[in-house]
XYZ file of N, CA, C and O in Angstrom:
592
model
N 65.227 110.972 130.436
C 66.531 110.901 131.054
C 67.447 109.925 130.305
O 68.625 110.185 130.057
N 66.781 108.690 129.931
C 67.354 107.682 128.926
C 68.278 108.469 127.621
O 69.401 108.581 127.130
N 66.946 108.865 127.518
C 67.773 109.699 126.064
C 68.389 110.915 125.839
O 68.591 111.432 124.741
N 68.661 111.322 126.863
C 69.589 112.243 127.141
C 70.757 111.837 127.436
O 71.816 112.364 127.093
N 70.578 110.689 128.216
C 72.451 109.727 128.473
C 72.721 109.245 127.316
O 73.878 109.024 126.960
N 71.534 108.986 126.474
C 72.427 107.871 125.154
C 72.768 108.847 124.202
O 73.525 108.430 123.326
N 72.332 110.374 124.092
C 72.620 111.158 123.174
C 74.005 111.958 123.981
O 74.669 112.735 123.295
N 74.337 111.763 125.234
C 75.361 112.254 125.282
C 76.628 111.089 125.537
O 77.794 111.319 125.861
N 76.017 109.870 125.293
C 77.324 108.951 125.247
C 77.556 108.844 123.765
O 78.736 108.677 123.456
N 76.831 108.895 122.946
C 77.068 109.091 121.324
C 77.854 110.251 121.604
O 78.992 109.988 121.992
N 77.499 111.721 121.496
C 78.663 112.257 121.326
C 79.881 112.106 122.039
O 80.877 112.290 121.339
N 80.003 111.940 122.740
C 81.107 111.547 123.225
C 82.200 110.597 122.531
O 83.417 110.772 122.485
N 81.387 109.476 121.970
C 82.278 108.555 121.097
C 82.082 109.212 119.805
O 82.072 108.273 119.010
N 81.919 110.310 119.143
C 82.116 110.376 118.073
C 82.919 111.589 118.472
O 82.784 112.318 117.490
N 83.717 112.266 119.390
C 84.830 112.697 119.686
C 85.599 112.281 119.692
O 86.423 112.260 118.778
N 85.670 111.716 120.835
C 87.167 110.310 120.553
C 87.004 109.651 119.500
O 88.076 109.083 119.290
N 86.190 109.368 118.618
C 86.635 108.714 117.030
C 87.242 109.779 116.284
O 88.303 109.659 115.672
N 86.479 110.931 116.353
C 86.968 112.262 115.473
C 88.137 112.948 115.660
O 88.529 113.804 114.867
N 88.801 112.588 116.792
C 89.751 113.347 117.857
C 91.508 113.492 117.039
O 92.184 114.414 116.585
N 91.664 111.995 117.208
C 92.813 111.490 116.183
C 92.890 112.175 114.834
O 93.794 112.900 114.417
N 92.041 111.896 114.378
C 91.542 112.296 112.837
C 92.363 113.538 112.420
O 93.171 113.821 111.535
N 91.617 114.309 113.753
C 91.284 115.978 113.463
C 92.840 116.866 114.055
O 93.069 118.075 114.024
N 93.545 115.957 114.465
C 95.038 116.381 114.650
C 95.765 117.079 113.143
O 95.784 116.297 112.193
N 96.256 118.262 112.938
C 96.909 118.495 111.724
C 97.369 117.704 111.631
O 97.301 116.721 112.369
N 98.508 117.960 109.938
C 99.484 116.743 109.435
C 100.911 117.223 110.408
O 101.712 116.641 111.139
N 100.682 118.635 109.929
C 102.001 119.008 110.331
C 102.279 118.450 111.878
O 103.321 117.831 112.094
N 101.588 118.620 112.648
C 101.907 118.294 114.252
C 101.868 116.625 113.894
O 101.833 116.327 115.088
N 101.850 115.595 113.369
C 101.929 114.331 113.224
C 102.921 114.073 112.838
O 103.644 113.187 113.292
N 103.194 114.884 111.802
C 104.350 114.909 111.109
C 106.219 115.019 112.141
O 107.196 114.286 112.294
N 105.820 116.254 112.534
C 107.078 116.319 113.552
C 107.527 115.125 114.527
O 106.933 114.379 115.305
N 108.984 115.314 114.077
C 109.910 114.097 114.508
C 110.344 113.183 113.779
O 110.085 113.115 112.578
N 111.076 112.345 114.418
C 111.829 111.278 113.600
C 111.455 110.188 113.170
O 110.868 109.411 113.923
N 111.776 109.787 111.492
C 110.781 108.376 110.815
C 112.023 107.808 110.404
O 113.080 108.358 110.096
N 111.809 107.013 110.439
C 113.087 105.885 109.910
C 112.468 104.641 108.725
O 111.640 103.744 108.882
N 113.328 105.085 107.450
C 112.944 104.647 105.824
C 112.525 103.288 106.183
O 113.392 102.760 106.879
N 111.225 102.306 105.901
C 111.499 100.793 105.728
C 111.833 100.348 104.046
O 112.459 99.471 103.451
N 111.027 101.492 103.732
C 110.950 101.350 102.083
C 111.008 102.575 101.317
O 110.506 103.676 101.546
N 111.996 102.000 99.991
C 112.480 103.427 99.384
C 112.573 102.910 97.759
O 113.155 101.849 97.534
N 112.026 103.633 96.719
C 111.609 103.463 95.598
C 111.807 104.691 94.756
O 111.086 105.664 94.975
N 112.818 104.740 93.712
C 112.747 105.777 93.165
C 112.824 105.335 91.679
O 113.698 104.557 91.296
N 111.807 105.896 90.790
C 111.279 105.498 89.133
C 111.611 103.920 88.715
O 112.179 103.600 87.671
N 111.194 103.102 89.626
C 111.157 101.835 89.267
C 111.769 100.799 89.864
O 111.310 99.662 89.755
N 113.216 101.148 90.782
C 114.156 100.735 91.339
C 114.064 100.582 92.515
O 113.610 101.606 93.026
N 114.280 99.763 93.274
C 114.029 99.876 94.570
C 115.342 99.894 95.373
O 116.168 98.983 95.327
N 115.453 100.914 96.050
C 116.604 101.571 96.395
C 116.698 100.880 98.339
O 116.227 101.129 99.449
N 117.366 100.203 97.855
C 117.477 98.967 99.646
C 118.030 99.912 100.290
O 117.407 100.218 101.306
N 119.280 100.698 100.032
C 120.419 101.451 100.705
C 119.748 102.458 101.712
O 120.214 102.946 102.742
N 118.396 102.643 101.058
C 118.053 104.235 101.996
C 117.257 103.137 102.904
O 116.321 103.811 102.475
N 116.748 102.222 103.646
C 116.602 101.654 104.829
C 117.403 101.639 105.825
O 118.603 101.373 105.878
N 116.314 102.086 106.989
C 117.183 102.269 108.364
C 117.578 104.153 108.103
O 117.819 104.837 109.098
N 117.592 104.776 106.707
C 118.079 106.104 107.109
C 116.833 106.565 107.850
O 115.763 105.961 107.935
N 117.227 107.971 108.471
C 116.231 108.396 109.130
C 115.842 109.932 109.226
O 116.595 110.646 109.887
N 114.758 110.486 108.638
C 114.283 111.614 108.518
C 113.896 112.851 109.733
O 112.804 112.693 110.279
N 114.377 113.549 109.989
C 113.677 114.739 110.978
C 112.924 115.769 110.756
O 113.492 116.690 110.169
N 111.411 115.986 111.134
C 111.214 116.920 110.762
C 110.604 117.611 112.396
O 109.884 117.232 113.320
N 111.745 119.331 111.874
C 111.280 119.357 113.345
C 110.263 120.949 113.060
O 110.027 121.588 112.035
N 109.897 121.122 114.374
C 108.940 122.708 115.019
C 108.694 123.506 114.067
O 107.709 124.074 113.595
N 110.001 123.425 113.838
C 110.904 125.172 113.338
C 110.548 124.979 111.554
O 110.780 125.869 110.736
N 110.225 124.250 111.369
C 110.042 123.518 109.561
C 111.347 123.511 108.986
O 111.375 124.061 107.885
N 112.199 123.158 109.301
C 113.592 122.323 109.585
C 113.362 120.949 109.053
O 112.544 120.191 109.576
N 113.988 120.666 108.147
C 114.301 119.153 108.108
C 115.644 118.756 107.754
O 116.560 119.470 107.346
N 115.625 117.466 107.978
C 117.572 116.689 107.683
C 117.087 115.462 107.753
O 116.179 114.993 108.440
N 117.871 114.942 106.878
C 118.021 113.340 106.324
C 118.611 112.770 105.069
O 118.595 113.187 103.911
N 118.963 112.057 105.435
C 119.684 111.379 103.479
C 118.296 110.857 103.106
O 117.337 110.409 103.734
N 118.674 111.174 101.429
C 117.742 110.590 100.629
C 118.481 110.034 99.466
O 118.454 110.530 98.340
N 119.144 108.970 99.811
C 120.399 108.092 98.463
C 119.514 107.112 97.734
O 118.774 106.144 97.908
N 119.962 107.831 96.914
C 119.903 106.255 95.444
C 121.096 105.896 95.183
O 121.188 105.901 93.956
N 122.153 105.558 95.685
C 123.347 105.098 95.260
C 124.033 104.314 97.111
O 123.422 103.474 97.773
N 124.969 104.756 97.366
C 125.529 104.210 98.432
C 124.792 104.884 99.681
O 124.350 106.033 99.656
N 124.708 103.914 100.913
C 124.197 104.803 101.865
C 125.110 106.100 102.324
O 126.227 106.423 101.921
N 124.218 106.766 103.349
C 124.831 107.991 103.802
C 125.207 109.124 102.559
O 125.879 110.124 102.813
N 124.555 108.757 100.850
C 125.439 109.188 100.093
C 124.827 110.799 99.789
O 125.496 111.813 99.589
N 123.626 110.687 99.820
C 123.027 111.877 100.478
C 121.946 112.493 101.014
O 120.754 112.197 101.098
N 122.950 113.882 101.539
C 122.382 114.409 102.661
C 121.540 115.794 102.444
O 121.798 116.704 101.657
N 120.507 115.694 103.330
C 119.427 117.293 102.863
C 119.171 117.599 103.779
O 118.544 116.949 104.615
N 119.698 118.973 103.901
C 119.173 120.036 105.372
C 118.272 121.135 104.638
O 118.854 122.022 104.014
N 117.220 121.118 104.675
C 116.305 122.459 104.031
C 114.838 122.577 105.405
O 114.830 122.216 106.582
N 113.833 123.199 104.597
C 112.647 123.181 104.701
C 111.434 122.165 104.661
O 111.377 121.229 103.864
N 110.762 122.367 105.321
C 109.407 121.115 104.973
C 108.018 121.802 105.569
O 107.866 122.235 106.712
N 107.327 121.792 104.806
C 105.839 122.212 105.176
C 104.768 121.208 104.257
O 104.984 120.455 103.308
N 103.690 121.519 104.902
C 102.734 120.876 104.634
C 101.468 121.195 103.862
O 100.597 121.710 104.562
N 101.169 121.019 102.626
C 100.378 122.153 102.165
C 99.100 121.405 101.453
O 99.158 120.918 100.324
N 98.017 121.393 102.236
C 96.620 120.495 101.873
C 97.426 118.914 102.258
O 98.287 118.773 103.127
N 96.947 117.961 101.472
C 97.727 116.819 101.558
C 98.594 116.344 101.214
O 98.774 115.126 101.212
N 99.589 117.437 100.718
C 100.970 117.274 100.505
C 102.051 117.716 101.146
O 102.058 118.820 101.692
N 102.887 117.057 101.150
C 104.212 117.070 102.403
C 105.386 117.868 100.924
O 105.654 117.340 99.844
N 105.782 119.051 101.378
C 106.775 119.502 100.432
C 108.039 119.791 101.185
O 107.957 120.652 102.060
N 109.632 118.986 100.905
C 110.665 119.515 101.511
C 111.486 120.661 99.766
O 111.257 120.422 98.581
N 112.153 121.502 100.202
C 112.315 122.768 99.831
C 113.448 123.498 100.418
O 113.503 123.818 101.606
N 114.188 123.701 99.697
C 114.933 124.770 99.573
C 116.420 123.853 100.459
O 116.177 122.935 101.244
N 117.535 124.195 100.227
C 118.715 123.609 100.546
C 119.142 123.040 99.719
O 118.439 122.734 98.756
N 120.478 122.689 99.803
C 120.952 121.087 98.733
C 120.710 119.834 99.433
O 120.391 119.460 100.562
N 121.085 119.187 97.933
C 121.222 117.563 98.545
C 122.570 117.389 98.207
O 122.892 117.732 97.069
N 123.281 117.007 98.826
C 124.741 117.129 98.825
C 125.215 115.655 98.344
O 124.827 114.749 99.081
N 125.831 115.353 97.457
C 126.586 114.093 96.522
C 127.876 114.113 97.437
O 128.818 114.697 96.901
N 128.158 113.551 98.836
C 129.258 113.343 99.031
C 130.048 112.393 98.881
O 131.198 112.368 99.320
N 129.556 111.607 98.307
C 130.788 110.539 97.347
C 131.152 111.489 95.722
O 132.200 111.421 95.079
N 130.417 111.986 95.525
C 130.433 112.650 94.253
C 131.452 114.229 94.397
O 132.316 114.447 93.548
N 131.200 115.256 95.592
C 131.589 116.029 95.391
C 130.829 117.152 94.666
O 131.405 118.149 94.231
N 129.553 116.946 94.561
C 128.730 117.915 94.145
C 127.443 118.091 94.697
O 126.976 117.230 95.442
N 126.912 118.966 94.452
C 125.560 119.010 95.302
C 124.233 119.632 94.260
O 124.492 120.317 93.271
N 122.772 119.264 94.668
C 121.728 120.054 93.735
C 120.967 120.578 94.170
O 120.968 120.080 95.296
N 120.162 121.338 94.163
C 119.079 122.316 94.708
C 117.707 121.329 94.459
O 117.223 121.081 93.355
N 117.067 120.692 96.151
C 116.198 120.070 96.168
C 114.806 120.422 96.454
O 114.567 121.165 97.405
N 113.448 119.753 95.392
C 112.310 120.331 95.357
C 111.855 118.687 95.766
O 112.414 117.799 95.122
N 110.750 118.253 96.935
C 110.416 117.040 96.925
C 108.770 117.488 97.227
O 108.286 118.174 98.127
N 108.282 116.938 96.316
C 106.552 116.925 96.512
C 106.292 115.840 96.853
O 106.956 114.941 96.337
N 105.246 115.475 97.837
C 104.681 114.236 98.445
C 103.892 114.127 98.603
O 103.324 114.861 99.412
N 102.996 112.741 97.705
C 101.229 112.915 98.890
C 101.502 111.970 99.741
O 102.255 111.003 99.635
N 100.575 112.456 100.925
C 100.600 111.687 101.889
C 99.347 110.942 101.746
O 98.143 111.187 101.655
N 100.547 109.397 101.771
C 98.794 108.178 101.453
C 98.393 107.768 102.617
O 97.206 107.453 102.706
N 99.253 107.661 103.807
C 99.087 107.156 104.995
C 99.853 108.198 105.976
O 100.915 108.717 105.632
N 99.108 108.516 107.475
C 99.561 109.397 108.539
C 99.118 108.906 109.450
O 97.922 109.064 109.692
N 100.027 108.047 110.372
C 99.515 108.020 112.315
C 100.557 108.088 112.704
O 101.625 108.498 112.250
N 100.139 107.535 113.868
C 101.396 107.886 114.980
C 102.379 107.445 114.386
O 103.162 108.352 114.105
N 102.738 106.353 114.027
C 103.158 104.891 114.176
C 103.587 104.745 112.374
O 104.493 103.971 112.066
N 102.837 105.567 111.261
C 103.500 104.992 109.965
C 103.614 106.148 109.302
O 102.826 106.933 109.829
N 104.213 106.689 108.378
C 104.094 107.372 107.319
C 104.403 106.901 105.598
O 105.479 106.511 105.144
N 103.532 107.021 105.099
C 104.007 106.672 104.020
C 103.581 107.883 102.552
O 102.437 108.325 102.449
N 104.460 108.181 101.758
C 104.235 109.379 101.163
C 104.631 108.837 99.527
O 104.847 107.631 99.404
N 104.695 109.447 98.672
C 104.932 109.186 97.034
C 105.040 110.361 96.219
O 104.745 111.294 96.966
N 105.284 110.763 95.186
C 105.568 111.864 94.958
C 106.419 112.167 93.721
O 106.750 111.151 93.110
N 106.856 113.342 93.202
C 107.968 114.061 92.379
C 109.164 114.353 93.368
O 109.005 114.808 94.500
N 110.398 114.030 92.791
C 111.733 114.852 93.611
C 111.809 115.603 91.881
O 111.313 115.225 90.820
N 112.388 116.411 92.120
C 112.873 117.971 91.382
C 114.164 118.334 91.518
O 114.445 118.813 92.616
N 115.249 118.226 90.526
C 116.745 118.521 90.978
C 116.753 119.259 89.841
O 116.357 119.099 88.686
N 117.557 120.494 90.739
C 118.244 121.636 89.983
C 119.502 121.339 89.934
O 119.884 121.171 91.092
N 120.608 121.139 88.966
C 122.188 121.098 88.968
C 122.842 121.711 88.443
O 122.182 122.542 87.819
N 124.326 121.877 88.227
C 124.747 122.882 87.513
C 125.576 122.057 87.254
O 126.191 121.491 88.158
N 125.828 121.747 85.742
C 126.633 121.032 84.508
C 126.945 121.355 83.206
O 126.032 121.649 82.434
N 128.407 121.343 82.742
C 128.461 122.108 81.714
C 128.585 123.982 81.855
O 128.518 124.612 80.800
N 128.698 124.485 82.718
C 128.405 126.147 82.637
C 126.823 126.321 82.893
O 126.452 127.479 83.085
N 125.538 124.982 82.924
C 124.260 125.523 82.296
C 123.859 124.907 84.037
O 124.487 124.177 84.804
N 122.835 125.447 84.124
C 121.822 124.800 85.394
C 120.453 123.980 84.379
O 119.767 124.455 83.474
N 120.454 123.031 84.804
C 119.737 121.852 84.006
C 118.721 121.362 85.401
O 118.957 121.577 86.590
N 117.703 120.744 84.877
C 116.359 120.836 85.947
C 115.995 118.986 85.524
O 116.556 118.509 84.537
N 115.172 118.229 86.255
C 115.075 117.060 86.310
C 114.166 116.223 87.511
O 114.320 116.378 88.723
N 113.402 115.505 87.004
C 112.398 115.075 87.904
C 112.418 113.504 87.344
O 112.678 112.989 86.256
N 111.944 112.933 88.856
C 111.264 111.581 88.859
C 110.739 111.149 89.649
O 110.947 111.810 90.667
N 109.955 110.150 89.863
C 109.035 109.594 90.881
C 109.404 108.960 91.922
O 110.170 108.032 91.663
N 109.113 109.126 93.196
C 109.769 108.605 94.400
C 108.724 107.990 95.486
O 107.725 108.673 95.711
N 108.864 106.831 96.135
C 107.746 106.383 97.123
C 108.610 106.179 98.065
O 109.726 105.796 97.716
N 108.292 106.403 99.680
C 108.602 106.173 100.940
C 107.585 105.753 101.742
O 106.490 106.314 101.737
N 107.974 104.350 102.775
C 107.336 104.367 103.890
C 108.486 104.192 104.836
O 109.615 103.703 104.822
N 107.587 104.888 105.762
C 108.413 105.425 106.617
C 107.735 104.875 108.555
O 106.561 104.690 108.873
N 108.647 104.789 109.218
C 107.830 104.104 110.443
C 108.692 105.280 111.643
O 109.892 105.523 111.519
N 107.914 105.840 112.646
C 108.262 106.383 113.838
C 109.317 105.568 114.443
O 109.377 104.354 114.638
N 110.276 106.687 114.737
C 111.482 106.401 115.270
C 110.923 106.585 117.443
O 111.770 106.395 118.317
């Protein structure tokens, strides 16, 4: 009888340890994170703190992602989740101090996921159109990010 209670209080706690764990990204993922830290190819970009990311149900996302002035820009596209990478996709990122906009590709691994933090790193990918030509361009980007 002993060991029948202690083999079913073990499993039990290795549910609730496993439980959290075993939540997808994507359902963790949904909702609002707000930037603490923002890093793009070397620079540490203060301005994008305090912005704040949505990702909702529908694989919908919106948020600025500036390297220059805040609010400077803005991305309404896609976001899915694919193995351990967080990919936003498809839409522009709109230069509204600039007046122009680029076709955004953002790859992310996710180094950290709970309730409570996100933190991701990655390639951004910009498509633009300059000169008559569409010209393509990448660099390295890190975010942590904390539940709004």
């Amino acid at each position: 009888m002993k060991k029948a209670l202690r083999l079913t209080i073990m499993a039990a706690l290795v549910v609730l340890i496993c439980l959290p764990s075993c939540t997808k990204p994507e359902k963790q993922i949904i909702g609002k994170w707000k930037i603490t830290y923002a890093k793009a190819d070397g620079y540490n970009d203060g301005d994008a703190k305090g912005e704040v990311w949505t990702f909702k149900e529908n694989g919908k996302f919106n948020g600025y992602i500036s390297w220059g002035k805040k609010d400077d820009s803005y991305v309404d596209c896609n976001w899915y989740v694919d193995g351990n990478e967080l990919v936003l996709k498809g839409g522009d990122l709109e230069f509204s101090g600039y007046g122009w906009s680029e076709t955004v590709v953002l790859t992310l691994d996710i180094e950290q996921l709970d309730k409570n933090n996100l933190v991701v790193s990655g390639k951004m990918k910009d498509e633009y159109y300059e000169d008559g030509e569409y010209d393509t361009y990448s660099f390295n980007v890190a975010y942590e990010l904390e539940a709004k």
